[in-house]
Short mmCIF file of C-alpha atoms and ligand atoms in Angstrom, two decimals:
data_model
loop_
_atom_site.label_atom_id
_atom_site.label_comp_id
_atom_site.label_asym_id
_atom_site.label_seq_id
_atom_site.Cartn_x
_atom_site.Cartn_y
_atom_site.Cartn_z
CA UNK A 1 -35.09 62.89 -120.56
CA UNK A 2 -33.59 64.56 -117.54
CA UNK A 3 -30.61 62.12 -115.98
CA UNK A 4 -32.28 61.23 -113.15
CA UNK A 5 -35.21 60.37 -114.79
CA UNK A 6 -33.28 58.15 -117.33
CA UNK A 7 -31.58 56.78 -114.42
CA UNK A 8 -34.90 55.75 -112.64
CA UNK A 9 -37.06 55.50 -115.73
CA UNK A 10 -34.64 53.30 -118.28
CA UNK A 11 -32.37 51.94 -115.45
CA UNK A 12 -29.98 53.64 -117.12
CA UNK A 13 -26.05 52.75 -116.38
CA UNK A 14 -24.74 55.47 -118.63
CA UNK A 15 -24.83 58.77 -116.98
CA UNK A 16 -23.35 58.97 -113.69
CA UNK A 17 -25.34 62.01 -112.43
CA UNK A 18 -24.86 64.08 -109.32
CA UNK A 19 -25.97 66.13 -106.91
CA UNK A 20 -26.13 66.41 -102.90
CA UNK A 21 -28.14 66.53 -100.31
CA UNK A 22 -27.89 70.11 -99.03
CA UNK A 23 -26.32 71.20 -101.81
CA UNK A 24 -27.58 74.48 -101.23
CA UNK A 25 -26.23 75.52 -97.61
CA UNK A 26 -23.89 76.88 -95.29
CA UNK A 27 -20.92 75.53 -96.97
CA UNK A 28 -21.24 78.34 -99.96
CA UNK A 29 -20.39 82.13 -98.77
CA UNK A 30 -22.42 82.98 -100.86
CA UNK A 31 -25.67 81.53 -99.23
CA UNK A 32 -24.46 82.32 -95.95
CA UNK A 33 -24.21 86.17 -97.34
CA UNK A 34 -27.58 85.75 -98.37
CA UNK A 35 -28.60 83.86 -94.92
CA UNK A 36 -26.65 86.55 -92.84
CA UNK A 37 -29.18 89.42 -93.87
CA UNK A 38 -32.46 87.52 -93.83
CA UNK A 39 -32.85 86.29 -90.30
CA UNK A 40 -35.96 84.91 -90.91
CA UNK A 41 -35.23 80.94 -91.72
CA UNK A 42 -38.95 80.57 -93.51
CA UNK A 43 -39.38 83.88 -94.59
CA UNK A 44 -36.39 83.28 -96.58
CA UNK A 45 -38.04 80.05 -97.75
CA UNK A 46 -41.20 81.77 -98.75
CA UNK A 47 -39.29 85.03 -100.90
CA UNK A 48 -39.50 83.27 -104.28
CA UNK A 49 -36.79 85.82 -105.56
CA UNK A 50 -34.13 84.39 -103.20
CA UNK A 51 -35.08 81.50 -102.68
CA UNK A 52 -34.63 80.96 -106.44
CA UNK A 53 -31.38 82.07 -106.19
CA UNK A 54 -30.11 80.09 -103.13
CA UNK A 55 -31.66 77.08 -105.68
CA UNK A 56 -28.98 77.81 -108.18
CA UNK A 57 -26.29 78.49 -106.61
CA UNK A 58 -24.75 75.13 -106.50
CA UNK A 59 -25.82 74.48 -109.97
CA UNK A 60 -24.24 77.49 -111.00
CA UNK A 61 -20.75 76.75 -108.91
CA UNK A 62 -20.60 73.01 -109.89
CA UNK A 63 -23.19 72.09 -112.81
CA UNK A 64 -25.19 69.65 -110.92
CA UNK A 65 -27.61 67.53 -112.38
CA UNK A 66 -30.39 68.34 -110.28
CA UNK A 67 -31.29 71.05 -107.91
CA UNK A 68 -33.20 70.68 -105.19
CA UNK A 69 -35.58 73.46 -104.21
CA UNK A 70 -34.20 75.19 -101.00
CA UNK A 71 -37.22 75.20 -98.62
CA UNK A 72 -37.30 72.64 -95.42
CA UNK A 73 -39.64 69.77 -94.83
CA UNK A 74 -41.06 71.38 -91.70
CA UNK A 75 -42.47 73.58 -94.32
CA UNK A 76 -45.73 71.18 -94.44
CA UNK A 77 -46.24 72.12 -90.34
CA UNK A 78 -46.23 75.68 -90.75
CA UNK A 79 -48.17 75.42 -93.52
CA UNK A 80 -51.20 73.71 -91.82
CA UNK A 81 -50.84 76.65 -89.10
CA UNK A 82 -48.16 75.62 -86.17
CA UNK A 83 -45.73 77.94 -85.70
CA UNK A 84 -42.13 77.00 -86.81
CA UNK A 85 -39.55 79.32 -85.70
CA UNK A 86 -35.09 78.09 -86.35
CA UNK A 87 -33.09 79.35 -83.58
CA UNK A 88 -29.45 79.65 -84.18
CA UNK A 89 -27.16 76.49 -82.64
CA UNK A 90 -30.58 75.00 -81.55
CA UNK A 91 -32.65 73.97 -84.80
CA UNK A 92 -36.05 74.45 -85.38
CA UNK A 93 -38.99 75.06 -82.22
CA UNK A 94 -42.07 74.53 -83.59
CA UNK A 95 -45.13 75.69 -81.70
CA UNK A 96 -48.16 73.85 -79.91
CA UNK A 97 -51.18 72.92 -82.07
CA UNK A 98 -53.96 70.71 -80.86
CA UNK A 99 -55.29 67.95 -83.16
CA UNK A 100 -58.70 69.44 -84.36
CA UNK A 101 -56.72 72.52 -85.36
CA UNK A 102 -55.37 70.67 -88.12
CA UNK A 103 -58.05 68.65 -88.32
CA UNK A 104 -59.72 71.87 -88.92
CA UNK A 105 -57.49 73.44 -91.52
CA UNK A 106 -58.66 74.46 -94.60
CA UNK A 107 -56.58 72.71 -97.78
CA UNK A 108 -57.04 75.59 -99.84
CA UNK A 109 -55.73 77.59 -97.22
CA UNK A 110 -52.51 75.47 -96.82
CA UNK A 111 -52.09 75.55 -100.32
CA UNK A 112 -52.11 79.72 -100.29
CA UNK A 113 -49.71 80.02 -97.39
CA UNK A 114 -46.99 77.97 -99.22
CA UNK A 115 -47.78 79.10 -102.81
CA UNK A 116 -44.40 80.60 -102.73
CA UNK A 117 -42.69 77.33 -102.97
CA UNK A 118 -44.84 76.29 -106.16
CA UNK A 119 -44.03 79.75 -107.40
CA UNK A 120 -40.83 78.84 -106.98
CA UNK A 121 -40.77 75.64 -108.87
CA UNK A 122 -41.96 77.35 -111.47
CA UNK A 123 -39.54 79.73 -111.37
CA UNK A 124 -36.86 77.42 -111.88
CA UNK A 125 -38.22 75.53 -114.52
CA UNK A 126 -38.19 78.73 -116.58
CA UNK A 127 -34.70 79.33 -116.25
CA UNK A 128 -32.44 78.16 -118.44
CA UNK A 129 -29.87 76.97 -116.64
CA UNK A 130 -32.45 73.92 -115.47
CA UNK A 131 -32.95 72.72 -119.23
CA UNK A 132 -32.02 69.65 -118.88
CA UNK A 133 -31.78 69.09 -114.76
CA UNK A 134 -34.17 67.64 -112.71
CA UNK A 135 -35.63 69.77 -110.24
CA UNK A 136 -36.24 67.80 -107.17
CA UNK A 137 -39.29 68.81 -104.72
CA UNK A 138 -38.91 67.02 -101.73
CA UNK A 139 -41.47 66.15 -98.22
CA UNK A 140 -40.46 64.97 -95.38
CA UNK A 141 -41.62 61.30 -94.62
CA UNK A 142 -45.16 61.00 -92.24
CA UNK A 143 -43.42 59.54 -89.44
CA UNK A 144 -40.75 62.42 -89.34
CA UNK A 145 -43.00 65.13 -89.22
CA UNK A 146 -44.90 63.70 -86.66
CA UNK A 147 -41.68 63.51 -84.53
CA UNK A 148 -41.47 67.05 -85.24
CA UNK A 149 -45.09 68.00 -85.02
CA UNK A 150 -45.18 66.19 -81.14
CA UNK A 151 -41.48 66.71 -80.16
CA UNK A 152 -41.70 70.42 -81.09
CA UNK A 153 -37.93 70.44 -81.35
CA UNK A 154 -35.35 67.96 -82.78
CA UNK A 155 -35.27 64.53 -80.89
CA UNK A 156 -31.35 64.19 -81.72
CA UNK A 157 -30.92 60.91 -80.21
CA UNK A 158 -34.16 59.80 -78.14
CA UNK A 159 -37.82 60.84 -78.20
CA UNK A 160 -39.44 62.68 -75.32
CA UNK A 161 -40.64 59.61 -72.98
CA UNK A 162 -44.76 60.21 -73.54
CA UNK A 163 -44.32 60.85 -77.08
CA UNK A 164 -46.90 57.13 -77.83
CA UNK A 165 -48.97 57.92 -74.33
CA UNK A 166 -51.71 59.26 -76.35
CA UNK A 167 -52.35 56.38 -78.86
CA UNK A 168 -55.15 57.53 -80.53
CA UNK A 169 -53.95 61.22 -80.81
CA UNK A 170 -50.68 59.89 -82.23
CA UNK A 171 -53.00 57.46 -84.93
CA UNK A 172 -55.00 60.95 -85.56
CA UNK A 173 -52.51 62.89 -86.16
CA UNK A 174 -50.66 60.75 -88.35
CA UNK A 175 -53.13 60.37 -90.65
CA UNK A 176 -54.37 64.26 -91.18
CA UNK A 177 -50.33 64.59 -91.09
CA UNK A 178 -50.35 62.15 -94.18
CA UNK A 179 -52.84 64.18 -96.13
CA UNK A 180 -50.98 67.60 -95.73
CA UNK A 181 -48.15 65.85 -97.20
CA UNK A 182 -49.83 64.46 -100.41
CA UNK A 183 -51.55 68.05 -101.38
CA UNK A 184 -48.18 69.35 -101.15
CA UNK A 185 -46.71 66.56 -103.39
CA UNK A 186 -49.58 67.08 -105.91
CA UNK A 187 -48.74 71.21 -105.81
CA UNK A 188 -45.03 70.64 -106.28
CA UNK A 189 -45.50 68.16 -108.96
CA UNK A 190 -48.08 70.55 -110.66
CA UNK A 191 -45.54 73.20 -110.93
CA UNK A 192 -42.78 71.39 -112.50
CA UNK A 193 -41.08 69.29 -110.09
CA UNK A 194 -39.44 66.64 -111.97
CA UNK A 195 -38.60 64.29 -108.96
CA UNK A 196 -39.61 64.16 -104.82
CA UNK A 197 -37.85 63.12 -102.80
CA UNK A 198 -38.62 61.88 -98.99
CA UNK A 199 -36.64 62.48 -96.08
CA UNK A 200 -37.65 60.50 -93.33
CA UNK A 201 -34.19 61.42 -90.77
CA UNK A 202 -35.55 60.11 -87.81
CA UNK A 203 -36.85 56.68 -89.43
CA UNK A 204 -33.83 54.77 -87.22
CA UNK A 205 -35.32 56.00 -83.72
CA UNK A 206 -38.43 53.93 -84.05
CA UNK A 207 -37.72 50.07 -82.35
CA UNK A 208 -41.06 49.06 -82.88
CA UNK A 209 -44.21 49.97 -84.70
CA UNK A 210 -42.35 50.43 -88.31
CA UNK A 211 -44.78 48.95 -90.20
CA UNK A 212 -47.14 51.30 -88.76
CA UNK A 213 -45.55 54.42 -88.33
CA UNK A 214 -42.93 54.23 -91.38
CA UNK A 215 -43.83 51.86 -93.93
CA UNK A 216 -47.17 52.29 -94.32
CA UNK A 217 -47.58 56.00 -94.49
CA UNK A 218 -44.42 56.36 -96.79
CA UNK A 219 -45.87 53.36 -98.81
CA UNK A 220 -49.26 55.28 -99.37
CA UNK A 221 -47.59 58.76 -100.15
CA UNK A 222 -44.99 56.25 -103.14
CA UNK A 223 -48.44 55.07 -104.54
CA UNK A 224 -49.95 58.77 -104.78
CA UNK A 225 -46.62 59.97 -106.05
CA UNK A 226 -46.50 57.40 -108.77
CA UNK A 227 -50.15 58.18 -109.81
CA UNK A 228 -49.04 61.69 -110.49
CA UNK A 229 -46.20 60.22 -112.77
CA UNK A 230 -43.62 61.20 -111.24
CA UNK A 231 -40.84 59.26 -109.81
CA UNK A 232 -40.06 59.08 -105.80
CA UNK A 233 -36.88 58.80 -103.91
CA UNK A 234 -36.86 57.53 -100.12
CA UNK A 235 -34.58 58.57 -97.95
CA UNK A 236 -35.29 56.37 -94.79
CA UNK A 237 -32.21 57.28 -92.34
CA UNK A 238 -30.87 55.14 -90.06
CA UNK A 239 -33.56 52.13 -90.88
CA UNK A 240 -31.82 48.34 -90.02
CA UNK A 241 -33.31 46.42 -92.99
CA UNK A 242 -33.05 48.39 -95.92
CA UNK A 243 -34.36 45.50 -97.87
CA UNK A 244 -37.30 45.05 -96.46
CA UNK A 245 -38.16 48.47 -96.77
CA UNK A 246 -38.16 48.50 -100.04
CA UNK A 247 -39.88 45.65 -100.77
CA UNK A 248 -42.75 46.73 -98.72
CA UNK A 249 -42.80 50.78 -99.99
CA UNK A 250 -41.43 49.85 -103.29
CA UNK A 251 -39.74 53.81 -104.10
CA UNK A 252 -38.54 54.27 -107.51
CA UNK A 253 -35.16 54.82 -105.88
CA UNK A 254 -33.22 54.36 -102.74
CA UNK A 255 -30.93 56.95 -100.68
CA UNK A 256 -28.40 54.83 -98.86
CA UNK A 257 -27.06 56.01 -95.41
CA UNK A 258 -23.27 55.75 -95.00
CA UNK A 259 -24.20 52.92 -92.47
CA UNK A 260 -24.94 50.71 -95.46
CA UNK A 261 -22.46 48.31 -96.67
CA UNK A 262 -22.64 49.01 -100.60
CA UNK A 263 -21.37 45.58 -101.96
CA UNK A 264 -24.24 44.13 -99.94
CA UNK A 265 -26.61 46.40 -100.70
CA UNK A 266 -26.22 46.21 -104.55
CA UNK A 267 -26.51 42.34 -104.31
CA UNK A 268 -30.09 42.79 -102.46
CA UNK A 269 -31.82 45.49 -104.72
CA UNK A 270 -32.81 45.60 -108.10
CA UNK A 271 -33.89 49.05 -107.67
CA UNK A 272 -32.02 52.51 -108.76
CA UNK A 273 -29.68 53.65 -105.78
CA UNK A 274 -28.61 57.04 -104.94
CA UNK A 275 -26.47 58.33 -102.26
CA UNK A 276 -24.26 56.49 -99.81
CA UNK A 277 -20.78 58.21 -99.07
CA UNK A 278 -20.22 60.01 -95.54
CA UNK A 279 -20.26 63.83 -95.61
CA UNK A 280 -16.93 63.82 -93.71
CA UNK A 281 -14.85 62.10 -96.42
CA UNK A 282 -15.29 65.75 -97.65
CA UNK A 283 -13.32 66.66 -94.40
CA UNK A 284 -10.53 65.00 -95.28
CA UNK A 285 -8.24 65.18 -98.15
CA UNK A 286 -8.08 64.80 -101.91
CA UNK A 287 -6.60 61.87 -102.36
CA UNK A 288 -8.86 60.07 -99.51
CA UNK A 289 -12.18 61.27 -101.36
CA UNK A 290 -10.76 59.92 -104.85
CA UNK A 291 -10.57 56.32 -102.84
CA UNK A 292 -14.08 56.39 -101.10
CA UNK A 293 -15.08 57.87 -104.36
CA UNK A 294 -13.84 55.48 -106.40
CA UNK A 295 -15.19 52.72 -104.23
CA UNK A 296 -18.72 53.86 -105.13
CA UNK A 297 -18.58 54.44 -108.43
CA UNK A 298 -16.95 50.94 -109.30
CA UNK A 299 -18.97 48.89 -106.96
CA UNK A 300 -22.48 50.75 -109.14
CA UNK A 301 -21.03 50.23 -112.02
CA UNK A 302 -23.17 47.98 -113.61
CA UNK A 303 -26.26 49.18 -111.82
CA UNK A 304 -28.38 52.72 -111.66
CA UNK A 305 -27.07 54.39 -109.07
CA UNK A 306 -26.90 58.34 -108.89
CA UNK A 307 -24.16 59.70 -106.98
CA UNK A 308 -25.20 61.77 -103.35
CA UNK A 309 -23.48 61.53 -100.16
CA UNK A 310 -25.03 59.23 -97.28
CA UNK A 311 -26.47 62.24 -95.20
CA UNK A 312 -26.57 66.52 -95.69
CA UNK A 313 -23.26 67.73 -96.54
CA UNK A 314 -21.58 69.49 -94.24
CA UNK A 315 -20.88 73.08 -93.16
CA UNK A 316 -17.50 73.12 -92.88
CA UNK A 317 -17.11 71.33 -96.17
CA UNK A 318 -14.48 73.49 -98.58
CA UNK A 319 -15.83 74.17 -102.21
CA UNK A 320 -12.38 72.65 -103.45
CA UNK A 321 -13.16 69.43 -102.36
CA UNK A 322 -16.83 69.65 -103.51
CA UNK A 323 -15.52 70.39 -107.51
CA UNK A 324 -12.87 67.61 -107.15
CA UNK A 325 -15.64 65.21 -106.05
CA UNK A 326 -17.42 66.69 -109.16
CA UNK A 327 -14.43 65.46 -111.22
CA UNK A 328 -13.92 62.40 -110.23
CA UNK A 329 -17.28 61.14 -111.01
CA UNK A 330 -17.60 63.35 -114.20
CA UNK A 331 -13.91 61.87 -115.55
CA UNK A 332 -14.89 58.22 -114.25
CA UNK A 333 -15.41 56.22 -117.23
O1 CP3 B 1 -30.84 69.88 -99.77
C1 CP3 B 1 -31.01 71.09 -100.03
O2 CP3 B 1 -30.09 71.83 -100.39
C2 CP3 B 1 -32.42 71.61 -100.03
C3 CP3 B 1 -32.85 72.28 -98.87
C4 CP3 B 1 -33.18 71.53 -97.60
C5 CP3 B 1 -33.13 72.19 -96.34
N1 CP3 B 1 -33.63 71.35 -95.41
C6 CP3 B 1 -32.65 73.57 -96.14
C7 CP3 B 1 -32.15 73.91 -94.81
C8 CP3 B 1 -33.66 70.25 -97.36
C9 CP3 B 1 -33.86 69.11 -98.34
C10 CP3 B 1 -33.95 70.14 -95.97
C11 CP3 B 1 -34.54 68.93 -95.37
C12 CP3 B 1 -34.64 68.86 -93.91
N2 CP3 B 1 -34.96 69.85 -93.02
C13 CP3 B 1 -34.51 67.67 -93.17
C14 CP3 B 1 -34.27 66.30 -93.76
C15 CP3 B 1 -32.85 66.06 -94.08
C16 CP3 B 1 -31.97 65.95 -92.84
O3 CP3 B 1 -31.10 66.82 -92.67
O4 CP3 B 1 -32.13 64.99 -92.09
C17 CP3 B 1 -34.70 67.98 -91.80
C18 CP3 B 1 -34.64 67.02 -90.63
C19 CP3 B 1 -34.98 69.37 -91.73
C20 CP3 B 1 -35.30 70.16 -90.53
C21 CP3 B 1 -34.25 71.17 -90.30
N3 CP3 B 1 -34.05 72.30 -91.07
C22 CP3 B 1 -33.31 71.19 -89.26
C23 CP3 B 1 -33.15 70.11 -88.18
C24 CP3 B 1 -32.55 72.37 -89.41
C25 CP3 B 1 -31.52 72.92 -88.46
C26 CP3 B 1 -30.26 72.19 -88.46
C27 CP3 B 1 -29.29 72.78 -89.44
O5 CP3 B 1 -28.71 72.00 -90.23
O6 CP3 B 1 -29.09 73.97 -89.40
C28 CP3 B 1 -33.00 73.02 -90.59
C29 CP3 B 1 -32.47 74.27 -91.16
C30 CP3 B 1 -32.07 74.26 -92.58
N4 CP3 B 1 -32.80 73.72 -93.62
C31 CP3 B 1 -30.90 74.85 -93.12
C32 CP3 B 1 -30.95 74.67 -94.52
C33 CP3 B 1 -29.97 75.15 -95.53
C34 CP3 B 1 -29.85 75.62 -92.33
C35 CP3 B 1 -30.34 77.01 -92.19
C36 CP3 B 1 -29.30 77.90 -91.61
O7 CP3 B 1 -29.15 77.90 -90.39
O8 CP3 B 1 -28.66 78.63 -92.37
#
């Protein structure tokens, strides 16, 4: 069985198996070589060949567990037909779209425009350098692509100020958003991914409403995702009560934010963990990262947990410090 799949599956202690969130990014010249020629953010997403490539570079660098496919969850809006465009220093602008236009949109057609990304799963699962690995597809939550969907750019730190004047709309289109989501669960998991994950990244800017807007939808998508056999891992960023959450959505596993006191957290679930340690310990030096490190790994000792960092890893990370985090939780015994 694949580690992470022993991890979630057995609640295995044994294996201490990595990988990170971004793994395959900026950080590496050798994606931003890569990057620096295709312009194109989503075209690059959609060219199977290097996308493929971009997949295992990470794995190839630092033998990773798992590899994640390199695609982006605004994938699932461009592929029911809004326009999704990445801007350099800005992020992603995505395009207007009016409700019965996805209410409209053919799921066969959906499935066609991002066929690349299955081909891509399968792609990976024939290479040998995967035997073994879990290949983690990933979605992003309901509630975070309807941020995106209404917001049309990122909300960084506050939504726009009308985004719940149209309650019904808002109800709509989280539900047709919901469905886009689970066909391309079902099409990822049909073409080999192992895992899938959910990033919902904006899940701390809601006050109110959670049980509406997060835990329900993501609850529904952990069912479908479990009736496909397949394990689920929920990345809800920034939530308060990470207890309740899983109580109500019941994942298979948990991605901790750095926010999240571990020694509490491990008391409160009896689910797998994953994740947990800021991106910026990478910042800092060797002997700082073997401490936070070290924190982790001891204090999950005795429970499955799969080590990740709390958040994306970061651009100006150095590969150094990336293998000697390898090392320290390969050597930890
Ligand atoms: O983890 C991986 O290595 C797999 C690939 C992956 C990407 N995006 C590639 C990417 C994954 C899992 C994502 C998820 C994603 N995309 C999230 C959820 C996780 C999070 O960061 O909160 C979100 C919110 C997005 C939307 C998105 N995509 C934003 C806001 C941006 C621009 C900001 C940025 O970091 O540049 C992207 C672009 C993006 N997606 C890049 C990569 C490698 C950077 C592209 C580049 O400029 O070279």
């Amino acid at each position: 069985m694949t580690p992470i799949n022993k991890c979630i599956r057995e609640n295995s202690t044994e294996l201490n198996p990595i990988w990170l969130m971004r793994q395959a990014g900026r950080y590496l010249p050798e994606f931003r070589e890569i990057r620096s020629k295709n312009k194109d953010f989503i075209k690059l997403c959609l060219n199977e060949n290097l996308s493929s490539e971009i997949t295992l570079q990470p794995i190839k660098r630092f033998n990773f567990d798992a590899a994640i496919i390199f695609s982006d969850i605004l994938m699932v809006p461009y592929g029911f037909g809004q326009s999704v465009k990445f801007e350099k220093n800005f992020g992603p602008k995505l395009g207007s779209i009016s409700l019965d236009a996805i209410l409209n949109f053919d799921e066969e057609k959906f499935t066609n425009k991002l066929k690349p990304v299955y081909n891509l799963i399968s792609k990976l699962r024939d290479e040998e350098i995967t035997n073994g690995k879990d290949v983690i597809g990933f979605v992003g939550a309901p509630w975070t692509i309807l941020v995106y969907v209404v917001n049309k750019i990122s909300p960084k730190k506050n939504l726009r100020e009308d985004f719940f004047n149209d309650k019904v709309l808002i109800n709509r289109l989280l539900l047709v958003i919901t469905k886009f989501i689970k066909i391309h669960i079902k099409n990822q998991v049909q073409a080999g991914a192992s895992i899938i994950q959910v990033f919902d990244s904006w899940a701390g800017l809601l006050k109110e409403d959670i049980e509406k807007f997060i835990f329900k939808p993501t609850h529904e998508i952990v069912e479908f995702t479990k009736g496909l056999n397949t394990p689920i891992i929920c990345f809800p960023r920034g939530i308060k009560n990470y207890t309740e959450f899983c109580k109500i959505v019941k994942p298979d596993m948990v991605n901790i934010d750095y926010d999240v006191d571990p020694i509490q957290i491990v008391k409160d679930l009896r689910i797998p963990i994953q994740g947990g340690l800021d991106p910026k310990v990478l910042l800092t030096d060797k002997h700082n990262l073997r401490k936070n490190v070290l924190k982790y790994l001891n204090i999950f000792n005795d429970h499955p947990y799969v080590f990740n960092l709390g958040h994306g890893i970061l651009p100006q990370t150095e590969i150094s410090m990336v293998e000697e985090l390898v090392k320290i939780v390969r050597d930890f015994k």
